[in-house]
Amino acid sequence: VVQLAESGGGSVQAGGSLRLSCTAYGFNFDNSETGWYLQGPGNQCQLVSRISSDGRTYYVDSVKGRFTISRDNAKNTVNLQMNRLKPEDTAVYYCAADLPLPEDATCGAKGVWAWGQGTQVTVSS
């Protein structure tokens, strides 16, 4: 069974940090791009960050310098370290995997190999 299991998330005050983790099961993780999307209050789905199997990264402008994505191919995991969090970062965050991982997607929908279950991140001012 293809599965992405997420952990992390929660509630913090502005300026705080959270770490999201995602473990892949049931597919060849080494050959995928993995990353994180957010779904905000208006239900828009936005790619936040992605990382290729050889470590090339992408970040949306709003998180550059604050978020860091990393992956461990031996453990089939991808992590998102989120620092200096802002209230506008509040959203449900989804781990995803595909090759390539698209910039435009509908969170949780078919068309992407695998989605995590989503984890809530809430940042209070």
One Martini backbone bead per residue (centre of mass of N, CA, C, O) as a GRO file, in nm:
protein
  125
    1VAL     BB    1   0.094   0.037   0.025
    2VAL     BB    2   0.053   0.363  -0.040
    3GLN     BB    3   0.231   0.582   0.195
    4LEU     BB    4   0.195   0.880   0.406
    5ALA     BB    5   0.342   0.964   0.721
    6GLU     BB    6   0.263   1.201   0.954
    7SER     BB    7   0.436   1.446   1.162
    8GLY     BB    8   0.352   1.694   1.366
    9GLY     BB    9   0.277   1.991   1.453
   10GLY     BB   10   0.061   2.261   1.570
   11SER     BB   11   0.101   2.507   1.834
   12VAL     BB   12   0.212   2.850   1.803
   13GLN     BB   13   0.394   3.121   1.826
   14ALA     BB   14   0.518   3.374   1.705
   15GLY     BB   15   0.857   3.269   1.621
   16GLY     BB   16   0.838   2.985   1.614
   17SER     BB   17   0.868   2.617   1.604
   18LEU     BB   18   0.853   2.347   1.357
   19ARG     BB   19   0.827   1.984   1.281
   20LEU     BB   20   0.804   1.797   0.990
   21SER     BB   21   0.707   1.456   0.912
   22CYS     BB   22   0.779   1.190   0.656
   23THR     BB   23   0.674   0.856   0.571
   24ALA     BB   24   0.743   0.604   0.337
   25TYR     BB   25   0.525   0.361   0.166
   26GLY     BB   26   0.520   0.139  -0.120
   27PHE     BB   27   0.769   0.296  -0.261
   28ASN     BB   28   1.016   0.457  -0.458
   29PHE     BB   29   1.164   0.707  -0.299
   30ASP     BB   30   1.432   0.765  -0.458
   31ASN     BB   31   1.249   0.848  -0.735
   32SER     BB   32   1.141   1.097  -0.581
   33GLU     BB   33   0.955   1.370  -0.517
   34THR     BB   34   0.934   1.579  -0.229
   35GLY     BB   35   0.678   1.742  -0.013
   36TRP     BB   36   0.496   2.057   0.063
   37TYR     BB   37   0.168   2.147   0.135
   38LEU     BB   38  -0.089   2.395   0.151
   39GLN     BB   39  -0.409   2.461   0.328
   40GLY     BB   40  -0.603   2.712   0.354
   41PRO     BB   41  -0.889   2.882   0.442
   42GLY     BB   42  -0.955   2.893   0.112
   43ASN     BB   43  -0.844   2.601  -0.005
   44GLN     BB   44  -0.579   2.647  -0.106
   45CYS     BB   45  -0.311   2.502  -0.298
   46GLN     BB   46   0.040   2.500  -0.189
   47LEU     BB   47   0.361   2.501  -0.265
   48VAL     BB   48   0.634   2.515  -0.044
   49SER     BB   49   0.814   2.240  -0.082
   50ARG     BB   50   1.097   2.070  -0.245
   51ILE     BB   51   1.271   1.745  -0.311
   52SER     BB   52   1.504   1.572  -0.448
   53SER     BB   53   1.695   1.290  -0.461
   54ASP     BB   54   1.963   1.498  -0.493
   55GLY     BB   55   1.872   1.782  -0.320
   56ARG     BB   56   1.693   1.962  -0.468
   57THR     BB   57   1.541   2.285  -0.415
   58TYR     BB   58   1.221   2.433  -0.313
   59TYR     BB   59   1.077   2.767  -0.256
   60VAL     BB   60   0.866   2.970  -0.151
   61ASP     BB   61   0.901   3.297  -0.090
   62SER     BB   62   0.754   3.307   0.203
   63VAL     BB   63   0.991   3.081   0.327
   64LYS     BB   64   1.247   3.197   0.278
   65GLY     BB   65   1.476   3.151   0.551
   66ARG     BB   66   1.272   2.957   0.742
   67PHE     BB   67   1.271   2.701   0.571
   68THR     BB   68   1.360   2.337   0.582
   69ILE     BB   69   1.447   2.083   0.365
   70SER     BB   70   1.459   1.718   0.404
   71ARG     BB   71   1.630   1.398   0.336
   72ASP     BB   72   1.607   1.026   0.385
   73ASN     BB   73   1.651   0.754   0.191
   74ALA     BB   74   1.704   0.526   0.405
   75LYS     BB   75   1.416   0.622   0.567
   76ASN     BB   76   1.188   0.754   0.398
   77THR     BB   77   1.232   1.077   0.455
   78VAL     BB   78   1.067   1.396   0.525
   79ASN     BB   79   1.147   1.736   0.615
   80LEU     BB   80   1.013   2.034   0.801
   81GLN     BB   81   1.165   2.324   0.896
   82MET     BB   82   1.003   2.572   1.108
   83ASN     BB   83   1.077   2.910   1.126
   84ARG     BB   84   0.956   3.198   1.210
   85LEU     BB   85   0.663   3.201   1.257
   86LYS     BB   86   0.346   3.285   1.112
   87PRO     BB   87   0.014   3.335   1.092
   88GLU     BB   88   0.017   3.280   0.768
   89ASP     BB   89   0.106   2.965   0.816
   90THR     BB   90  -0.168   2.881   0.862
   91ALA     BB   91  -0.239   2.526   0.818
   92VAL     BB   92  -0.259   2.255   0.613
   93TYR     BB   93  -0.019   1.994   0.587
   94TYR     BB   94   0.119   1.821   0.298
   95CYS     BB   95   0.242   1.538   0.197
   96ALA     BB   96   0.439   1.451  -0.106
   97ALA     BB   97   0.460   1.237  -0.413
   98ASP     BB   98   0.665   1.255  -0.716
   99LEU     BB   99   0.742   1.253  -1.093
  100PRO     BB  100   0.703   1.528  -1.067
  101LEU     BB  101   0.640   1.779  -0.842
  102PRO     BB  102   0.391   1.988  -0.850
  103GLU     BB  103   0.288   2.315  -0.825
  104ASP     BB  104   0.010   2.221  -0.929
  105ALA     BB  105  -0.251   2.137  -0.694
  106THR     BB  106  -0.474   1.916  -0.530
  107CYS     BB  107  -0.527   1.844  -0.229
  108GLY     BB  108  -0.553   1.487  -0.228
  109ALA     BB  109  -0.550   1.430  -0.521
  110LYS     BB  110  -0.536   1.307  -0.803
  111GLY     BB  111  -0.202   1.301  -0.978
  112VAL     BB  112  -0.061   1.205  -0.721
  113TRP     BB  113   0.084   0.950  -0.586
  114ALA     BB  114   0.109   1.090  -0.283
  115TRP     BB  115  -0.053   1.142   0.038
  116GLY     BB  116  -0.104   1.276   0.317
  117GLN     BB  117  -0.329   1.353   0.588
  118GLY     BB  118  -0.249   1.587   0.742
  119THR     BB  119  -0.139   1.891   0.924
  120GLN     BB  120  -0.172   2.113   1.178
  121VAL     BB  121  -0.097   2.467   1.163
  122THR     BB  122  -0.068   2.704   1.440
  123VAL     BB  123  -0.040   3.066   1.447
  124SER     BB  124   0.003   3.299   1.693
  125SER     BB  125   0.010   3.652   1.790
   0.00000   0.00000   0.00000
